[in-house]
Tab-separated table of C-alpha atoms and ligand atoms in Angstrom:
chain	number	residue	atom	x	y	z
A	1	MET	CA	-29.855	20.189	17.740
A	2	LYS	CA	-29.026	17.249	19.967
A	3	ASP	CA	-30.137	14.741	17.393
A	4	LYS	CA	-28.664	16.388	14.384
A	5	ILE	CA	-25.282	16.907	12.601
A	6	ILE	CA	-25.367	20.461	11.421
A	7	ILE	CA	-22.939	21.410	8.593
A	8	ASP	CA	-23.253	25.122	8.396
A	9	LYS	CA	-21.695	27.150	5.383
A	10	ILE	CA	-18.389	25.254	5.359
A	11	SER	CA	-15.706	26.012	2.822
A	12	PHE	CA	-12.733	23.876	2.161
A	13	SER	CA	-9.873	23.774	-0.286
A	14	TYR	CA	-6.870	21.503	-0.855
A	15	ILE	CA	-3.545	22.995	-1.992
A	16	ASN	CA	-2.250	20.968	-4.919
A	17	HIS	CA	1.102	22.020	-6.337
A	18	ASN	CA	0.604	25.419	-5.060
A	19	LYS	CA	-2.770	25.764	-6.568
A	20	GLU	CA	-6.017	25.948	-4.718
A	21	VAL	CA	-8.598	23.215	-5.380
A	22	LYS	CA	-11.853	24.345	-3.967
A	23	VAL	CA	-14.000	21.403	-2.922
A	24	PHE	CA	-16.718	23.247	-0.787
A	25	ASP	CA	-17.936	26.755	-0.906
A	26	LYS	CA	-20.403	27.668	1.934
A	27	PHE	CA	-21.767	24.152	1.848
A	28	SER	CA	-24.683	23.373	4.254
A	29	LEU	CA	-26.424	20.149	5.178
A	30	ILE	CA	-28.393	18.833	8.124
A	31	LEU	CA	-28.226	15.103	8.960
A	32	ASN	CA	-30.748	13.522	11.295
A	33	ASN	CA	-29.890	10.780	13.647
A	34	GLY	CA	-31.972	7.722	13.109
A	35	GLU	CA	-32.036	8.378	9.437
A	36	VAL	CA	-29.938	6.801	6.654
A	37	THR	CA	-28.584	9.354	4.190
A	38	PHE	CA	-26.794	8.306	1.073
A	39	LEU	CA	-24.115	10.573	-0.481
A	40	THR	CA	-23.559	10.086	-4.194
A	41	GLY	CA	-21.794	12.134	-6.849
A	42	LYS	CA	-19.192	11.669	-9.411
A	43	ASN	CA	-15.560	10.829	-8.686
A	44	GLY	CA	-13.800	13.847	-7.224
A	45	SER	CA	-17.092	15.602	-6.193
A	46	GLY	CA	-15.928	15.763	-2.600
A	47	LYS	CA	-17.769	12.799	-0.901
A	48	THR	CA	-14.755	11.544	1.003
A	49	THR	CA	-13.622	15.044	1.787
A	50	LEU	CA	-17.008	15.698	3.444
A	51	THR	CA	-16.687	12.591	5.573
A	52	LYS	CA	-13.248	13.655	6.650
A	53	LEU	CA	-14.465	17.096	7.561
A	54	ILE	CA	-17.240	15.684	9.740
A	55	MET	CA	-14.680	13.430	11.438
A	56	GLY	CA	-12.378	16.341	12.101
A	57	ILE	CA	-9.590	14.673	10.113
A	58	ILE	CA	-9.466	17.925	8.135
A	59	LYS	CA	-10.842	21.347	9.072
A	60	PRO	CA	-13.047	23.707	7.216
A	61	THR	CA	-11.562	27.082	6.436
A	62	SER	CA	-14.862	28.739	7.477
A	63	GLY	CA	-18.216	27.655	8.705
A	64	SER	CA	-18.973	25.187	11.424
A	65	ILE	CA	-19.837	21.460	12.010
A	66	LYS	CA	-21.901	20.553	15.024
A	67	LEU	CA	-22.335	16.968	16.129
A	68	PHE	CA	-25.330	16.461	18.295
A	69	GLY	CA	-24.966	19.829	19.915
A	70	SER	CA	-21.101	19.973	20.137
A	71	ASP	CA	-18.978	22.007	17.757
A	72	THR	CA	-16.124	19.854	16.206
A	73	SER	CA	-13.783	22.863	16.565
A	74	ASP	CA	-13.869	22.225	20.258
A	75	MET	CA	-13.303	18.376	20.020
A	76	ASN	CA	-10.323	16.315	19.332
A	77	LEU	CA	-10.247	13.275	16.979
A	78	GLY	CA	-10.755	10.869	19.816
A	79	GLN	CA	-13.850	12.644	21.137
A	80	ILE	CA	-15.414	12.730	17.627
A	81	GLY	CA	-14.422	8.961	17.231
A	82	GLN	CA	-16.336	8.207	20.511
A	83	ILE	CA	-19.582	9.485	18.839
A	84	ILE	CA	-19.215	8.648	15.196
A	85	GLY	CA	-17.903	5.303	13.911
A	86	TYR	CA	-16.035	5.872	10.584
A	87	VAL	CA	-15.071	3.286	7.911
A	88	PHE	CA	-12.560	4.629	5.533
A	89	GLN	CA	-12.928	4.233	1.692
A	90	TYR	CA	-9.647	2.272	1.973
A	91	PRO	CA	-10.230	0.489	5.260
A	92	GLU	CA	-6.704	-1.055	5.422
A	93	ARG	CA	-5.605	2.407	6.620
A	94	GLN	CA	-7.454	1.947	9.919
A	95	LEU	CA	-6.192	-1.509	10.725
A	96	PHE	CA	-3.056	-1.580	12.829
A	97	ALA	CA	-3.208	-4.419	15.254
A	98	PRO	CA	-1.243	-7.671	14.927
A	99	SER	CA	-4.296	-9.836	14.676
A	100	VAL	CA	-8.024	-9.673	13.851
A	101	MET	CA	-8.882	-10.352	17.448
A	102	GLU	CA	-6.601	-7.722	18.815
A	103	GLN	CA	-7.950	-5.253	16.317
A	104	LEU	CA	-11.464	-5.877	17.538
A	105	ILE	CA	-10.760	-5.715	21.239
A	106	PHE	CA	-8.407	-2.689	21.211
A	107	PRO	CA	-11.054	-0.013	21.206
A	108	LEU	CA	-12.619	-1.565	24.286
A	109	THR	CA	-9.547	-2.409	26.286
A	110	PHE	CA	-8.155	1.010	25.533
A	111	LYS	CA	-11.263	2.527	27.217
A	112	GLY	CA	-10.702	0.294	30.340
A	113	VAL	CA	-13.270	-2.536	29.479
A	114	SER	CA	-11.979	-5.918	30.796
A	115	LYS	CA	-10.342	-8.244	28.244
A	116	GLU	CA	-12.790	-10.935	28.937
A	117	GLU	CA	-15.907	-8.697	28.109
A	118	ALA	CA	-14.005	-7.291	24.976
A	119	VAL	CA	-13.242	-10.786	23.782
A	120	GLU	CA	-16.872	-11.890	24.272
A	121	LYS	CA	-18.129	-9.002	22.198
A	122	ALA	CA	-15.373	-9.626	19.485
A	123	GLU	CA	-16.544	-13.176	19.220
A	124	GLU	CA	-19.915	-11.984	18.275
A	125	MET	CA	-18.507	-9.651	15.642
A	126	ILE	CA	-16.215	-12.449	14.206
A	127	LYS	CA	-19.337	-14.569	13.853
A	128	LEU	CA	-21.525	-11.872	12.410
A	129	PHE	CA	-19.013	-10.753	9.878
A	130	GLN	CA	-17.746	-14.279	8.961
A	131	LEU	CA	-14.105	-13.708	10.117
A	132	THR	CA	-13.719	-16.986	11.947
A	133	LYS	CA	-11.166	-18.392	9.427
A	134	VAL	CA	-8.923	-15.315	9.836
A	135	ARG	CA	-9.380	-14.572	13.586
A	136	ASN	CA	-5.700	-15.023	14.249
A	137	SER	CA	-4.346	-13.462	10.883
A	138	TYR	CA	-2.510	-10.278	10.494
A	139	PRO	CA	-5.000	-7.775	9.136
A	140	TYR	CA	-2.538	-6.630	6.388
A	141	PHE	CA	-2.839	-10.022	4.757
A	142	LEU	CA	-6.644	-10.226	4.664
A	143	SER	CA	-8.550	-10.018	1.399
A	144	TYR	CA	-10.110	-6.626	0.572
A	145	GLY	CA	-13.535	-7.880	1.561
A	146	GLU	CA	-12.306	-9.258	4.874
A	147	LYS	CA	-10.469	-5.938	5.614
A	148	ARG	CA	-13.686	-4.067	4.955
A	149	ARG	CA	-15.730	-6.379	7.240
A	150	LEU	CA	-13.066	-6.071	9.885
A	151	ALA	CA	-12.931	-2.334	9.776
A	152	LEU	CA	-16.791	-2.170	10.193
A	153	ALA	CA	-16.742	-4.779	12.950
A	154	SER	CA	-14.000	-2.889	14.877
A	155	VAL	CA	-15.915	0.399	14.563
A	156	LEU	CA	-19.091	-1.294	15.870
A	157	MET	CA	-17.269	-2.628	18.894
A	158	SER	CA	-17.549	0.759	20.548
A	159	ASN	CA	-21.322	1.202	19.920
A	160	PRO	CA	-21.190	4.485	18.007
A	161	LYS	CA	-24.128	6.855	18.079
A	162	TYR	CA	-23.804	7.529	14.294
A	163	LEU	CA	-21.971	5.778	11.460
A	164	ILE	CA	-20.142	7.084	8.360
A	165	LEU	CA	-19.280	4.490	5.773
A	166	ASP	CA	-17.390	5.430	2.577
A	167	GLU	CA	-18.271	3.051	-0.216
A	168	PRO	CA	-19.080	0.061	2.123
A	169	THR	CA	-20.021	-2.388	-0.556
A	170	THR	CA	-16.788	-2.114	-2.606
A	171	SER	CA	-15.013	-5.441	-2.806
A	172	LEU	CA	-17.876	-7.343	-1.061
A	173	ASP	CA	-19.525	-10.327	-2.887
A	174	LYS	CA	-23.279	-10.558	-3.000
A	175	GLU	CA	-23.491	-12.729	-0.049
A	176	ARG	CA	-21.445	-10.324	2.124
A	177	ILE	CA	-23.487	-7.366	0.868
A	178	LEU	CA	-26.590	-9.149	2.171
A	179	VAL	CA	-24.877	-9.646	5.546
A	180	LEU	CA	-23.876	-5.937	5.521
A	181	SER	CA	-27.483	-5.017	4.727
A	182	GLU	CA	-28.908	-7.037	7.671
A	183	VAL	CA	-26.316	-5.393	10.050
A	184	LEU	CA	-27.355	-1.944	8.800
A	185	ASN	CA	-31.006	-2.808	9.296
A	186	SER	CA	-30.505	-3.932	12.756
A	187	LEU	CA	-28.505	-0.614	13.541
A	188	LYS	CA	-31.283	1.327	11.908
A	189	ALA	CA	-33.751	-0.394	14.167
A	190	LYS	CA	-31.738	0.785	17.091
A	191	LYS	CA	-32.151	4.356	15.707
A	192	ILE	CA	-28.478	4.686	14.787
A	193	GLY	CA	-28.218	7.192	11.891
A	194	MET	CA	-25.772	6.682	9.101
A	195	LEU	CA	-24.127	8.602	6.219
A	196	ILE	CA	-23.213	6.196	3.445
A	197	VAL	CA	-21.180	7.007	0.405
A	198	SER	CA	-22.122	4.768	-2.400
A	199	HIS	CA	-22.727	4.238	-6.110
A	200	ASN	CA	-24.513	0.943	-5.648
A	201	ASN	CA	-28.135	1.719	-6.703
A	202	ASP	CA	-29.633	-1.436	-5.359
A	203	PHE	CA	-28.089	-0.842	-2.033
A	204	ILE	CA	-29.140	2.801	-1.975
A	205	LYS	CA	-32.643	1.712	-2.932
A	206	SER	CA	-32.897	-0.869	-0.143
A	207	HIS	CA	-31.673	1.381	2.704
A	208	GLY	CA	-31.853	4.995	1.843
A	209	ASP	CA	-34.223	7.455	3.530
A	210	ARG	CA	-32.537	10.361	1.779
A	211	ILE	CA	-30.026	10.825	-1.083
A	212	ILE	CA	-27.762	13.711	-1.382
A	213	GLU	CA	-25.928	14.097	-4.656
A	214	LEU	CA	-22.778	16.148	-4.586
A	215	GLY	CA	-21.749	17.860	-7.805
A	216	GLY	CA	-21.670	20.875	-9.835
A	217	ASP	CA	-18.569	22.793	-10.533
A	218	LEU	CA	-17.489	25.602	-8.187
B	301	ATP	N1	-5.138	15.113	0.048
B	301	ATP	C1	-5.484	15.819	-1.068
B	301	ATP	N2	-4.756	16.761	-1.529
B	301	ATP	C2	-5.125	17.399	-2.613
B	301	ATP	N3	-6.230	17.285	-3.315
B	301	ATP	C3	-7.079	16.271	-2.989
B	301	ATP	C4	-6.768	15.477	-1.743
B	301	ATP	N4	-7.772	14.554	-1.533
B	301	ATP	C5	-8.630	14.891	-2.425
B	301	ATP	N5	-8.257	15.873	-3.349
B	301	ATP	C6	-9.039	16.384	-4.468
B	301	ATP	O1	-10.314	16.937	-3.954
B	301	ATP	C7	-11.447	16.546	-4.671
B	301	ATP	C8	-12.367	15.789	-3.978
B	301	ATP	O2	-11.918	14.552	-3.549
B	301	ATP	P1	-12.659	13.405	-2.812
B	301	ATP	O3	-11.730	12.307	-2.484
B	301	ATP	O4	-13.446	14.064	-1.723
B	301	ATP	O5	-13.688	12.991	-3.926
B	301	ATP	P2	-14.768	11.678	-3.834
B	301	ATP	O6	-16.123	12.219	-4.299
B	301	ATP	O7	-14.690	10.938	-2.593
B	301	ATP	O8	-14.260	10.768	-5.125
B	301	ATP	P3	-14.369	9.233	-5.381
B	301	ATP	O9	-15.711	8.914	-5.924
B	301	ATP	O10	-13.252	9.030	-6.437
B	301	ATP	O11	-13.995	8.578	-4.160
B	301	ATP	C9	-10.861	15.813	-5.942
B	301	ATP	O12	-10.593	16.799	-6.987
B	301	ATP	C10	-9.490	15.325	-5.351
B	301	ATP	O13	-8.531	15.287	-6.458
B	302	MG	MG1	-14.134	8.994	-2.131
């Protein structure tokens, strides 16, 4: 219980032009912390929707989601975000600060960590994710690959217990995918579990403990 994410018989539909689009019907899945689970499936199969349900951004119409023993229906977005680091499929949506450095230190200074300590950690992230050139830039103007690396770096600043990455290799070049792979390996060594949405077979092969394919028409 305490080391699992338990998705229990959830149902979810979007309403599109007054029509119900059913994405999940009594769907269940157990994710183990310390394990890397890949989520695949064709476009529109519900991968991003599942990640948003786990993060509490949208709510299931029935069923429950438990994060390491706590029910998400009793938690707010901030509480879920403290436990699970989430990088969006379109990471520019989570970048809001006026500079790369401020984007990185915000999650820590917000929690009351001293600016000095936050900057020290941010410097490590900037180095690790090769963001030195853009450290003072406005995140909006970064390239897609830089935005994606910044989004992951800012999520890692708060030492999440579990990570959800939606298509993390998109817009990264080969060299940056290698850096990402090394970062994921080091997180895995620290027993941090991950749910990764991906279609990149090489990436899946080198990291995945488990592959879940969403699909099938409802
Ligand atoms: N905000 C929304 N309003 C209405 N329908 C939506 C919304 N978001 C997604 N959908 C629909 O729900 C279904 C699942 O979408 P989702 O984004 O979860 O798919 P996905 O597996 O992540 O696809 P992709 O591989 O293209 O990223 C799709 O049919 C999509 O059109
Ligand atoms: Mg998606």
